[in-house]
Coordinates of C-alpha atoms in Angstrom, one line a residue:
Chain A
X14 CA 16.3 -50.9 6.9
X15 CA 13.6 -51.1 9.3
X16 CA 12.9 -47.6 9.0
X17 CA 12.6 -47.8 5.3
X18 CA 9.9 -50.8 5.7
X19 CA 7.9 -48.9 8.5
X20 CA 7.9 -45.8 5.9
X21 CA 6.9 -48.0 3.0
X22 CA 4.3 -49.5 5.1
X23 CA 3.0 -46.3 6.6
X24 CA -0.4 -44.5 6.0
X25 CA 1.3 -41.4 4.8
X26 CA 3.1 -43.0 2.0
X27 CA -0.3 -44.8 1.1
X28 CA -2.1 -42.0 0.8
X29 CA 0.6 -40.0 -1.0
X30 CA 0.5 -42.4 -3.6
X31 CA -3.2 -41.9 -3.9
X32 CA -3.2 -38.3 -4.2
X33 CA -2.7 -37.2 -7.8
X34 CA -2.5 -33.4 -6.5
X35 CA 0.1 -34.1 -3.5
X36 CA 2.0 -36.0 -5.9
X37 CA 2.2 -33.3 -8.4
X38 CA 2.7 -30.7 -5.7
X39 CA 5.7 -32.6 -4.2
X40 CA 7.2 -32.8 -8.0
X41 CA 7.0 -29.5 -8.6
X42 CA 8.1 -28.1 -5.3
X43 CA 11.2 -30.8 -5.5
X44 CA 12.1 -29.4 -8.8
X45 CA 11.8 -25.5 -8.1
X46 CA 13.4 -26.3 -4.7
X47 CA 16.7 -28.2 -6.7
X48 CA 16.5 -25.6 -9.3
X49 CA 16.8 -22.6 -6.4
X50 CA 19.3 -24.1 -4.7
X51 CA 21.4 -25.7 -7.4
X52 CA 21.1 -22.0 -9.1
X53 CA 25.1 -21.3 -9.2
X54 CA 25.3 -24.8 -11.5
X55 CA 22.1 -24.6 -13.6
X56 CA 21.6 -20.8 -14.3
X57 CA 23.3 -19.9 -17.6
X58 CA 24.1 -16.7 -16.2
X59 CA 25.7 -15.4 -12.8
X60 CA 23.5 -12.2 -11.9
X61 CA 25.9 -11.3 -9.0
X62 CA 28.8 -11.1 -11.2
X63 CA 28.6 -7.5 -12.1
X64 CA 31.3 -8.1 -14.9
X65 CA 29.1 -10.4 -17.1
X66 CA 26.3 -8.0 -17.2
X67 CA 26.0 -5.8 -20.0
X68 CA 23.6 -2.8 -19.8
X69 CA 23.0 -3.0 -23.5
X70 CA 21.4 -6.0 -23.1
X71 CA 18.5 -4.6 -21.0
X72 CA 15.1 -5.3 -21.2
X73 CA 15.1 -7.9 -23.9
X74 CA 12.0 -9.9 -24.4
X75 CA 11.4 -13.6 -23.9
X76 CA 12.5 -15.7 -26.8
X77 CA 9.4 -16.3 -28.3
X78 CA 9.1 -12.6 -29.0
X79 CA 10.8 -10.4 -31.8
X80 CA 14.0 -8.9 -31.4
X81 CA 14.9 -11.5 -28.6
X82 CA 18.4 -12.8 -28.0
X83 CA 18.4 -16.5 -27.7
X84 CA 21.1 -16.5 -25.0
X85 CA 18.3 -15.3 -22.7
X86 CA 15.6 -17.5 -22.4
X87 CA 13.1 -15.6 -20.5
X88 CA 14.4 -12.2 -21.7
X89 CA 16.4 -9.6 -19.2
X90 CA 15.6 -7.0 -16.9
X91 CA 15.9 -3.4 -16.6
X92 CA 19.7 -3.9 -15.8
X93 CA 20.6 -6.4 -18.3
X94 CA 20.5 -9.7 -16.2
X95 CA 19.0 -12.8 -17.5
X96 CA 15.4 -13.2 -16.0
X97 CA 15.8 -16.9 -15.8
X98 CA 19.2 -17.1 -13.5
X99 CA 18.0 -13.8 -11.8
X100 CA 14.7 -15.6 -10.9
X101 CA 16.5 -18.9 -10.0
X102 CA 19.0 -16.8 -7.6
X103 CA 15.6 -15.0 -6.5
X104 CA 13.8 -17.9 -5.5
X105 CA 16.9 -19.1 -3.5
X106 CA 17.0 -16.1 -1.5
X107 CA 13.2 -16.4 -1.0
X108 CA 13.3 -19.9 0.0
X109 CA 16.4 -19.5 2.4
X110 CA 14.4 -16.5 4.2
X111 CA 11.0 -18.6 4.2
X112 CA 12.7 -21.8 5.9
X113 CA 15.1 -19.5 8.0
X114 CA 12.3 -17.5 9.7
X115 CA 10.0 -20.3 9.9
X116 CA 12.7 -22.1 11.8
X117 CA 13.5 -19.1 14.3
X118 CA 9.5 -18.9 14.8
X119 CA 9.4 -22.4 15.8
X120 CA 12.2 -22.2 17.9
X121 CA 11.1 -19.3 19.9
X122 CA 7.3 -20.8 19.8
X123 CA 8.0 -24.0 20.8
X124 CA 10.3 -22.7 23.9
X125 CA 7.6 -20.3 25.0
X126 CA 4.4 -22.7 24.0
X127 CA 6.2 -25.3 26.1
X128 CA 7.1 -23.1 29.2
X129 CA 3.4 -21.6 29.0
X130 CA 1.8 -24.9 28.8
X131 CA 3.7 -26.7 31.3
X132 CA 3.9 -24.5 33.9
X133 CA 0.7 -22.6 33.7
X134 CA -0.2 -20.0 36.0
X135 CA 1.0 -16.4 35.7
X136 CA 3.8 -16.9 32.9
X137 CA 1.3 -18.8 30.7
X138 CA -1.3 -16.0 31.0
X139 CA 1.2 -13.4 30.4
X140 CA 3.0 -15.2 27.5
X141 CA -0.5 -16.0 25.9
X142 CA -1.8 -12.5 26.3
X143 CA 1.4 -11.0 24.6
X144 CA 0.6 -13.8 22.0
X145 CA -3.0 -12.4 21.6
X146 CA -2.0 -8.8 21.2
X147 CA 0.9 -9.3 18.7
X148 CA -1.6 -11.8 16.6
X149 CA -4.4 -9.5 16.6
X150 CA -1.9 -7.0 15.0
X151 CA -1.6 -8.9 12.0
X152 CA 1.6 -10.8 11.3
X153 CA 2.2 -8.8 8.0
X154 CA 1.6 -5.1 9.7
X155 CA 4.3 -6.2 12.8
X156 CA 6.6 -7.3 10.0
X157 CA 6.3 -4.0 8.0
X158 CA 6.7 -1.9 11.4
X159 CA 9.6 -4.0 12.6
X160 CA 11.7 -3.7 9.3
X161 CA 10.5 0.1 8.6
X162 CA 11.8 0.6 12.5
X163 CA 15.0 -1.5 11.6
X164 CA 15.6 0.7 8.8
X165 CA 15.3 3.9 10.5
X166 CA 17.5 2.7 13.3
X167 CA 20.2 1.1 11.4
X168 CA 20.2 3.1 8.1
X169 CA 19.5 1.9 4.6
X170 CA 23.3 0.8 4.2
X171 CA 23.4 -1.3 6.9
X172 CA 20.1 -3.1 6.4
X173 CA 20.9 -3.9 2.7
X174 CA 24.2 -5.4 3.9
X175 CA 22.4 -7.4 6.6
X176 CA 19.0 -7.9 4.7
X177 CA 18.6 -11.7 4.9
X178 CA 19.4 -12.0 8.8
X179 CA 17.2 -8.9 9.4
X180 CA 14.5 -10.5 7.4
X181 CA 14.6 -13.7 9.3
X182 CA 14.5 -12.2 12.4
X183 CA 11.7 -9.6 11.4
X184 CA 9.3 -12.3 10.4
X185 CA 10.5 -14.7 12.8
X186 CA 9.8 -12.5 15.6
X187 CA 6.3 -11.5 13.8
X188 CA 4.7 -14.8 13.5
X189 CA 6.2 -16.7 16.9
X190 CA 2.6 -16.8 18.3
X191 CA 1.4 -19.3 16.0
X192 CA 3.5 -21.8 17.0
X193 CA 3.4 -20.9 20.8
X194 CA -0.3 -21.4 20.8
X195 CA 0.0 -24.6 19.1
X196 CA 2.4 -26.2 21.1
X197 CA 0.4 -25.1 24.5
X198 CA -2.5 -26.4 23.1
X199 CA -1.1 -29.6 22.5
X200 CA 1.0 -29.6 25.7
X201 CA -2.2 -28.8 27.9
X202 CA -3.6 -32.3 26.2
X203 CA -0.5 -34.1 26.8
X204 CA 0.3 -33.0 30.1
X205 CA -2.8 -35.0 31.8
X206 CA -2.0 -38.2 30.3
X207 CA -0.8 -40.8 32.2
X208 CA 3.0 -41.3 30.7
X209 CA 3.4 -37.8 32.2
X210 CA 2.2 -38.6 35.3
X211 CA 4.7 -41.7 35.5
X212 CA 7.5 -39.6 34.6
X213 CA 6.8 -37.2 37.4
X214 CA 6.5 -40.1 40.0
X215 CA 9.6 -41.5 38.8
X216 CA 11.3 -38.0 40.0
X217 CA 12.5 -36.9 36.4
X218 CA 13.1 -33.3 36.2
X219 CA 10.5 -31.3 34.7
X220 CA 13.0 -29.9 31.8
X221 CA 13.4 -33.5 30.9
X222 CA 9.7 -34.1 30.8
X223 CA 9.2 -31.0 28.6
X224 CA 11.7 -32.0 26.4
X225 CA 11.9 -35.7 25.7
X226 CA 8.5 -36.7 26.9
X227 CA 6.0 -33.8 25.9
X228 CA 7.6 -32.2 22.9
X229 CA 7.8 -35.5 20.7
X230 CA 4.3 -35.9 20.8
X231 CA 3.2 -32.5 20.1
X232 CA 5.5 -33.1 16.6
X233 CA 2.6 -33.5 14.2
X234 CA 0.6 -30.2 15.0
X235 CA 4.0 -28.5 14.4
X236 CA 4.9 -30.5 11.3
X237 CA 1.3 -29.3 10.0
X238 CA 1.8 -25.7 11.1
X239 CA 5.4 -25.4 9.5
X240 CA 4.3 -26.0 6.0
X241 CA 1.8 -23.2 6.2
X242 CA 4.3 -21.0 8.2
X243 CA 7.1 -21.3 5.5
X244 CA 4.5 -20.5 2.7
X245 CA 3.3 -17.5 4.8
X246 CA 7.2 -16.5 5.7
X247 CA 7.8 -16.5 2.0
X248 CA 4.7 -14.2 1.1
X249 CA 5.5 -12.1 3.9
X250 CA 9.2 -11.8 2.7
X251 CA 8.0 -10.6 -0.7
X252 CA 5.8 -8.5 0.5
X253 CA 8.3 -6.6 2.4
X254 CA 10.8 -6.7 -0.6
X255 CA 7.9 -5.3 -2.7
X256 CA 7.3 -2.4 -0.5
X257 CA 11.3 -1.8 -0.6
X258 CA 11.5 -2.8 3.1
X259 CA 13.3 -6.3 2.3
X260 CA 16.0 -7.5 -0.3
X261 CA 17.8 -4.7 -2.2
X262 CA 17.7 -5.2 -5.9
X263 CA 21.3 -6.2 -6.0
X264 CA 20.5 -9.6 -4.5
X265 CA 17.1 -9.7 -5.4
X266 CA 14.2 -12.0 -4.2
X267 CA 11.3 -12.8 -5.8
X268 CA 9.7 -9.8 -4.0
X269 CA 12.1 -7.0 -5.0
X270 CA 12.4 -8.5 -8.7
X271 CA 8.1 -8.0 -9.1
X272 CA 9.0 -4.7 -7.7
X273 CA 11.9 -3.7 -9.7
X274 CA 10.0 -5.0 -13.0
X275 CA 6.6 -2.9 -12.1
X276 CA 8.2 0.3 -12.8
X277 CA 8.6 -1.0 -16.3
X278 CA 5.5 -2.5 -17.0
X279 CA 4.0 0.5 -18.3
X280 CA 6.9 0.6 -21.2
X281 CA 5.7 -2.7 -22.1
X282 CA 8.1 -5.0 -20.4
X283 CA 5.9 -7.3 -18.8
X284 CA 8.0 -10.2 -18.5
X285 CA 10.2 -8.5 -15.8
X286 CA 7.6 -8.5 -13.1
X287 CA 5.3 -11.1 -14.1
X288 CA 7.6 -14.1 -14.4
X289 CA 8.9 -13.9 -10.8
X290 CA 5.3 -13.0 -10.1
X291 CA 3.7 -16.4 -11.5
X292 CA 6.9 -18.4 -10.0
X293 CA 6.2 -17.0 -6.5
X294 CA 2.5 -17.7 -7.1
X295 CA 3.5 -21.4 -8.1
X296 CA 5.8 -21.9 -5.2
X297 CA 3.4 -20.6 -2.5
X298 CA 0.3 -22.8 -4.3
X299 CA 2.5 -26.2 -4.3
X300 CA 3.3 -25.5 -0.6
X301 CA 0.1 -24.6 0.6
X302 CA -1.7 -27.9 -1.5
X303 CA 1.0 -30.2 0.3
X304 CA 0.5 -28.3 3.7
X305 CA -3.4 -29.3 2.8
X306 CA -2.3 -32.7 2.5
X307 CA 0.1 -33.1 5.5
X308 CA -2.7 -31.8 7.8
X309 CA -5.2 -34.4 6.2
X310 CA -2.8 -37.2 6.7
X311 CA -2.0 -36.0 10.3
X312 CA -4.9 -35.1 11.5
X313 CA -8.1 -36.1 9.6
X314 CA -10.3 -34.8 12.3
X315 CA -9.2 -31.3 12.2
X316 CA -9.5 -31.2 8.2
X317 CA -13.5 -31.6 8.4
X318 CA -14.3 -28.2 9.4
Chain B
X15 CA -19.8 -7.5 32.9
X16 CA -18.7 -4.1 34.2
X17 CA -15.6 -5.8 35.6
X18 CA -15.2 -7.3 32.3
X19 CA -15.0 -4.1 30.1
X20 CA -13.0 -2.3 32.7
X21 CA -10.4 -4.9 32.2
X22 CA -10.4 -4.6 28.2
X23 CA -10.4 -1.0 28.5
X24 CA -7.0 -1.2 31.0
X25 CA -5.5 -3.7 28.6
X26 CA -6.1 -1.5 25.8
X27 CA -4.5 1.4 27.8
X28 CA -1.5 -0.7 28.2
X29 CA -1.1 -1.7 24.5
X30 CA -1.3 1.9 23.9
X31 CA 1.3 2.8 26.4
X32 CA 3.4 0.2 25.0
X33 CA 3.0 1.4 21.6
X34 CA 3.7 5.1 22.3
X35 CA 6.8 4.3 24.3
X36 CA 8.0 2.3 21.5
X37 CA 7.1 4.9 19.2
X38 CA 8.7 7.7 21.3
X39 CA 12.1 5.5 21.9
X40 CA 12.2 5.3 17.9
X41 CA 12.0 8.8 17.6
X42 CA 14.7 9.5 20.2
X43 CA 17.2 7.3 18.7
X44 CA 17.0 8.6 15.3
X45 CA 18.4 11.9 13.9
X46 CA 18.6 15.0 16.0
X47 CA 16.1 17.7 16.2
X48 CA 18.6 20.3 17.0
X49 CA 20.4 19.8 13.7
X50 CA 17.2 19.8 11.9
X51 CA 16.5 23.0 13.1
X52 CA 20.0 24.7 12.9
X53 CA 22.1 23.5 10.3
X54 CA 25.5 23.3 10.3
X55 CA 26.7 26.8 10.9
X56 CA 25.9 26.9 14.5
X57 CA 28.1 26.5 17.2
X58 CA 28.4 23.9 19.8
X59 CA 27.5 26.2 22.6
X60 CA 24.4 27.5 20.8
X61 CA 23.3 24.1 20.1
X62 CA 23.6 23.0 23.8
X63 CA 21.4 26.3 24.6
X64 CA 18.7 25.1 22.1
X65 CA 19.0 21.8 23.5
X66 CA 18.4 23.0 27.2
X67 CA 15.6 25.0 26.1
X68 CA 13.7 22.5 24.0
X69 CA 14.3 20.0 27.3
X70 CA 16.3 17.5 25.2
X71 CA 18.6 17.0 27.9
X72 CA 16.1 16.0 30.3
X73 CA 15.8 12.2 31.5
X74 CA 14.1 10.1 29.0
X75 CA 11.4 9.5 31.1
X76 CA 10.4 13.2 31.6
X77 CA 10.8 13.7 27.8
X78 CA 8.4 10.6 27.5
X79 CA 6.0 12.0 29.9
X80 CA 6.1 15.5 28.3
X81 CA 5.3 13.8 24.8
X82 CA 2.4 11.6 26.3
X83 CA 1.0 14.6 28.1
X84 CA 1.0 16.5 24.7
X85 CA -0.4 13.7 22.6
X86 CA -3.1 12.9 25.3
X87 CA -4.3 16.6 25.6
X88 CA -3.6 18.5 22.3
X89 CA -3.5 15.7 20.1
X90 CA 0.2 16.6 19.4
X91 CA 2.3 13.8 17.5
X92 CA 5.1 16.1 16.6
X93 CA 6.0 17.9 13.4
X94 CA 6.7 15.9 9.9
X95 CA 10.2 16.7 9.1
X96 CA 9.3 16.7 5.4
X97 CA 5.9 18.3 5.4
X98 CA 7.0 21.0 8.2
X99 CA 3.4 20.5 9.4
X100 CA 2.1 18.9 12.4
X101 CA 2.1 15.1 11.8
X102 CA -1.3 14.7 12.8
X103 CA -2.5 16.8 10.4
X104 CA -0.8 15.4 7.4
X105 CA -2.0 12.1 8.7
X106 CA -5.8 13.3 9.0
X107 CA -5.3 14.9 5.5
X108 CA -4.7 11.8 3.9
X109 CA -6.7 9.5 5.8
X110 CA -10.2 10.0 3.8
X111 CA -8.5 8.3 0.8
X112 CA -7.8 5.2 2.8
X113 CA -11.0 5.3 4.2
X114 CA -12.9 5.5 1.4
X115 CA -11.2 2.4 -0.2
X116 CA -11.5 0.3 2.9
X117 CA -15.3 1.5 2.6
X118 CA -16.0 0.5 -0.9
X119 CA -14.0 -2.8 -0.4
X120 CA -16.0 -3.7 2.8
X121 CA -19.1 -3.3 0.9
X122 CA -17.8 -5.7 -1.9
X123 CA -17.3 -8.0 0.6
X124 CA -20.5 -7.9 2.6
X125 CA -21.9 -8.7 -0.7
X126 CA -19.8 -11.3 -2.2
X127 CA -18.8 -13.4 0.6
X128 CA -22.0 -13.8 2.5
X129 CA -23.9 -15.6 -0.7
X130 CA -20.6 -17.5 -1.7
X131 CA -20.1 -18.9 1.8
X132 CA -23.7 -19.8 2.3
X133 CA -23.9 -21.3 -0.9
X134 CA -20.6 -23.7 -0.7
X135 CA -21.7 -24.6 2.9
X136 CA -25.2 -25.4 1.7
X137 CA -24.1 -27.4 -1.4
X138 CA -20.3 -28.5 -0.7
X139 CA -20.7 -31.3 -3.4
X140 CA -21.8 -28.9 -6.2
X141 CA -19.4 -27.8 -9.0
X142 CA -19.9 -24.2 -8.3
X143 CA -19.0 -24.7 -4.6
X144 CA -15.7 -26.4 -5.6
X145 CA -14.9 -23.5 -7.7
X146 CA -15.5 -21.2 -5.1
X147 CA -13.2 -23.1 -2.5
X148 CA -10.5 -23.8 -5.5
X149 CA -10.6 -20.0 -6.3
X150 CA -10.4 -19.1 -2.5
X151 CA -7.5 -21.4 -2.1
X152 CA -5.8 -19.7 -5.1
X153 CA -6.5 -16.2 -3.4
X154 CA -4.5 -17.1 -0.5
X155 CA -1.5 -18.0 -2.4
X156 CA -1.4 -14.8 -4.7
X157 CA 0.3 -11.9 -2.9
X158 CA -2.0 -8.9 -3.3
X159 CA 0.6 -6.6 -4.9
X160 CA 0.5 -9.3 -7.7
X161 CA -3.1 -9.4 -8.1
X162 CA -2.7 -5.5 -8.3
X163 CA -0.3 -5.6 -11.2
X164 CA -1.9 -8.1 -13.3
X165 CA -5.1 -6.0 -13.0
X166 CA -3.5 -2.8 -14.3
X167 CA -1.4 -5.2 -17.1
X168 CA -4.9 -6.2 -18.1
X169 CA -7.1 -3.2 -17.6
X170 CA -5.0 -0.4 -17.8
X171 CA -2.2 -1.3 -20.3
X172 CA -3.7 -3.7 -22.5
X173 CA -7.4 -2.9 -22.6
X174 CA -7.0 0.7 -21.6
X175 CA -10.4 0.9 -19.6
X176 CA -9.2 2.0 -16.2
X177 CA -6.9 4.5 -15.1
X178 CA -3.8 2.9 -13.1
X179 CA -2.9 5.1 -10.6
X180 CA -4.0 8.3 -8.5
X181 CA -7.4 9.1 -7.0
X182 CA -8.5 11.1 -10.2
X183 CA -10.8 14.0 -9.7
X184 CA -12.1 14.5 -6.3
X185 CA -14.7 17.0 -5.0
X186 CA -14.6 18.5 -1.4
X187 CA -17.5 18.0 0.8
X188 CA -17.6 19.6 4.2
X189 CA -13.4 19.3 4.6
X190 CA -13.8 15.6 3.1
X191 CA -11.9 15.2 -0.1
X192 CA -14.0 12.4 -1.9
X193 CA -13.5 10.8 -5.0
X194 CA -16.9 8.9 -4.6
X195 CA -19.1 11.7 -6.0
X196 CA -17.1 11.8 -9.9
X197 CA -17.1 9.4 -12.4
X198 CA -13.2 9.9 -12.8
X199 CA -12.8 9.5 -8.9
X200 CA -15.2 6.1 -9.2
X201 CA -13.2 5.2 -12.2
X202 CA -9.8 5.4 -10.1
X203 CA -11.4 3.2 -7.3
X204 CA -12.5 0.2 -9.4
X205 CA -9.1 -1.5 -9.7
X206 CA -7.6 -0.7 -6.1
X207 CA -11.1 -1.6 -4.4
X208 CA -11.3 -4.7 -6.4
X209 CA -7.6 -6.0 -5.8
X210 CA -8.2 -5.6 -2.3
X211 CA -11.2 -7.3 -2.2
X212 CA -9.7 -10.5 -3.9
X213 CA -7.3 -10.7 -1.2
X214 CA -9.7 -10.2 2.0
X215 CA -12.8 -12.1 0.3
X216 CA -11.0 -15.6 0.4
X217 CA -10.6 -15.2 4.3
X218 CA -14.4 -14.4 4.8
X219 CA -15.8 -17.0 2.4
X220 CA -13.9 -19.9 4.2
X221 CA -14.8 -18.6 7.7
X222 CA -18.5 -18.1 6.8
X223 CA -18.5 -21.5 5.0
X224 CA -17.0 -23.3 8.0
X225 CA -19.2 -21.6 10.5
X226 CA -22.3 -22.3 8.4
X227 CA -21.5 -25.6 7.9
X228 CA -21.1 -26.3 11.8
X229 CA -24.4 -24.7 12.3
X230 CA -26.2 -26.8 9.7
X231 CA -25.1 -29.8 11.7
X232 CA -26.7 -28.5 15.1
X233 CA -30.1 -30.1 16.9
X234 CA -31.9 -27.0 15.9
X235 CA -31.3 -27.1 12.5
X236 CA -32.5 -30.6 12.2
X237 CA -35.5 -29.9 14.5
X238 CA -36.2 -26.9 12.2
X239 CA -36.0 -29.4 9.0
X240 CA -38.3 -31.7 11.2
X241 CA -40.7 -28.9 11.8
X242 CA -41.5 -28.6 7.8
X243 CA -40.0 -24.9 7.5
X244 CA -39.0 -23.6 4.1
X245 CA -35.6 -24.4 3.4
X246 CA -34.9 -20.3 2.8
X247 CA -36.0 -19.8 6.3
X248 CA -33.6 -22.7 7.9
X249 CA -30.7 -21.3 6.0
X250 CA -31.2 -17.7 6.7
X251 CA -32.9 -17.3 9.9
X252 CA -31.8 -20.3 11.7
X253 CA -28.6 -21.2 10.5
X254 CA -27.0 -18.0 9.0
X255 CA -28.2 -15.8 11.7
X256 CA -26.0 -17.6 14.2
X257 CA -23.0 -17.7 12.0
X258 CA -22.9 -13.8 12.3
X259 CA -21.5 -13.4 15.5
X260 CA -18.0 -15.2 15.0
X261 CA -18.0 -13.8 11.5
X262 CA -18.5 -10.1 13.0
X263 CA -15.9 -10.5 15.5
X264 CA -13.2 -12.1 13.4
X265 CA -14.1 -10.1 10.8
X266 CA -13.4 -7.1 13.0
X267 CA -10.2 -8.3 14.3
X268 CA -8.9 -8.4 10.8
X269 CA -8.3 -4.8 10.8
X270 CA -4.7 -5.2 11.3
X271 CA -4.7 -7.4 8.2
X272 CA -6.5 -4.8 6.4
X273 CA -4.2 -1.9 7.0
X274 CA -1.4 -4.1 5.9
X275 CA -2.8 -4.9 2.8
X276 CA -3.9 -1.0 2.3
X277 CA -0.3 -0.2 2.5
X278 CA 0.5 -2.8 0.0
X279 CA -2.4 -2.0 -2.6
X280 CA -2.0 1.9 -2.0
X281 CA 1.7 1.6 -3.2
X282 CA 1.0 -0.2 -6.3
X283 CA -2.0 2.0 -7.2
X284 CA -0.2 5.4 -5.9
X285 CA -3.2 6.0 -3.9
X286 CA -2.9 9.0 -1.9
X287 CA -3.9 7.5 1.4
X288 CA -2.1 6.4 4.7
X289 CA -0.5 3.6 3.4
X290 CA 1.1 5.4 0.9
X291 CA 2.1 8.2 3.3
X292 CA 3.9 5.7 5.4
X293 CA 5.9 4.3 2.8
X294 CA 7.2 7.9 1.8
X295 CA 8.0 8.7 5.4
X296 CA 10.0 5.3 5.8
X297 CA 11.9 6.3 2.3
X298 CA 12.3 9.8 3.5
X299 CA 13.4 8.8 7.2
X300 CA 11.0 11.2 8.2
X301 CA 10.8 9.5 11.8
X302 CA 8.4 11.8 13.4
X303 CA 5.8 11.0 10.9
X304 CA 6.5 7.3 11.0
X305 CA 5.8 7.5 14.7
X306 CA 2.8 9.3 14.3
X307 CA 1.5 6.9 11.9
X308 CA 2.3 4.2 14.1
X309 CA 0.4 5.7 17.0
X310 CA -2.4 6.9 15.0
X311 CA -2.7 3.3 13.4
X312 CA -2.4 1.8 17.1
X313 CA -5.4 3.5 18.2
X314 CA -7.8 2.9 15.6
X315 CA -6.7 -0.9 15.9
X316 CA -7.1 -1.0 19.6
X317 CA -10.2 0.9 19.9
X318 CA -11.7 -1.3 17.0
X319 CA -10.4 -4.4 18.9
X320 CA -11.6 -3.4 22.3
X321 CA -15.3 -2.5 20.9
X322 CA -15.1 -5.8 19.0
X323 CA -14.2 -7.6 22.1
X324 CA -16.7 -5.8 24.7
X325 CA -19.6 -6.3 22.0
X326 CA -18.7 -10.1 21.9
X327 CA -18.6 -10.3 25.9
X328 CA -22.0 -8.6 25.8
X329 CA -23.5 -11.0 23.5
X330 CA -21.6 -14.5 24.5
X331 CA -21.3 -14.8 28.5
X332 CA -18.9 -17.5 28.0
X333 CA -16.2 -14.7 27.3
X334 CA -16.9 -13.1 30.4
X335 CA -16.6 -15.8 32.9
X336 CA -13.2 -17.3 31.5
X337 CA -12.1 -13.8 30.3
X338 CA -10.7 -15.1 27.2
X339 CA -11.6 -16.4 23.9

């Protein structure tokens, strides 16, 4: 109850209710996420169930065009799957990978960032050098190379079976330096404060100081970063899938749907590629706008630049 | 200063060694070169003989050093399985296409991002600036392959103005296969170059804008206003000149992003360059070519980064002292 009151009187809620863009983005994002995770209930067809797919239904246009089938609201793809259902399932895959990869990045990045910031010295300069080098390679390039290497090492079949964990791993490894840097920077700032000194004076072990004292105080930059990183991870996944290095077409994400539809755009079936494309853009856009809002609320000073 | 350069060069060499080591390890673990050579109708004993002759039974590090020696002294990065030619030769043959694309794209970026960034920094409240910033938020949210697909859909399929794939007609000038000098080649270039620009542009506009805004707040710009200099002179000579350095260095480091995006652009437009080659190599499991591409891109990348860092160090003494940006 007290928590609720605290939330009700908070600055975050106050500015949220006065920011139509943030509210709109939040509503759209909630609708998208709910329909993605509720896809098995909401979707009119099940694209994973091959017995319900009829190849004769392939490449039907959306309902408002001629020779459409009213049971397929947004038309069908080249395999006769309902576009709407496939997109919902695809968005679920994209979101799972995006969130999973961000969590993995956060775990690696926070641990290394904490160690590097708190211990300092040789470990610090080694880890940060590594982060610099990897970051300068651009995360998308690292991700592309890593999945190309994984595919070469394990073969396409294994890659298709384990695509989700592979992609989470690839994107997670590719982007950890972002977190490590952010965490390290705030750890360096926190380390000098008096409460850390006090904790050290009463003889707490440094692991406890790192996790229980410093980490909670670095959470707001982590939160700001996380929204941006989810959008980034979803985009990276889409790019990898579009290149054929990501999700296979039997379990499509939005990226692989766009890729599979691209082959048919020349025969006039634009909906197979453009609908998932617009959905992807909408998803990324609302996450980015929410990220801007979170950054604005939690860190007004940083936002000015 | 000398120590700084030496340190950066050593670092670059270490990065290159790591890349080549990863590449070589990959090559070792995928496929069997003896089987590629002999096929299936050769006895085990003969295979072992070939294996011995090729030095494939040597310890891993002996082989790695042999590979390294060949790569450094003769530029030998191995044979492409698919093209049956030295991998480096295949790569160099495809490089001009990518370089032309990147060249045209960087001209677009320079011509567009500077005025756009400066304008939105000088008049942040005007409608045009808001439109520019809004578009750049949108641009960050749209994946490049989607921009490219929409371009193809609108300009090639619906309007039928521009060709959608390939490089078109090319002419060879001093061994450089170029599409810049034929009308057909230029027509083919427009869509990929615009798509690539649309993606890189927001990044630079935002960067120039924020640097420029910072420069406009400084004391010396205020002093220049007080002195009564003309606005144009203050904006261009005083403020903008000082934003150039960070823009150039950050821009130089963006080459990794650019490489990743050329892979995507070239895939959509079937542009016969390096990125397309890379994906073909992945699809054909042409590990040798893949590794050669990895090392080639790695070299370009490390050289550019090192040069940018050194230039930055030359101009900005703070970097030299702390040894890090």
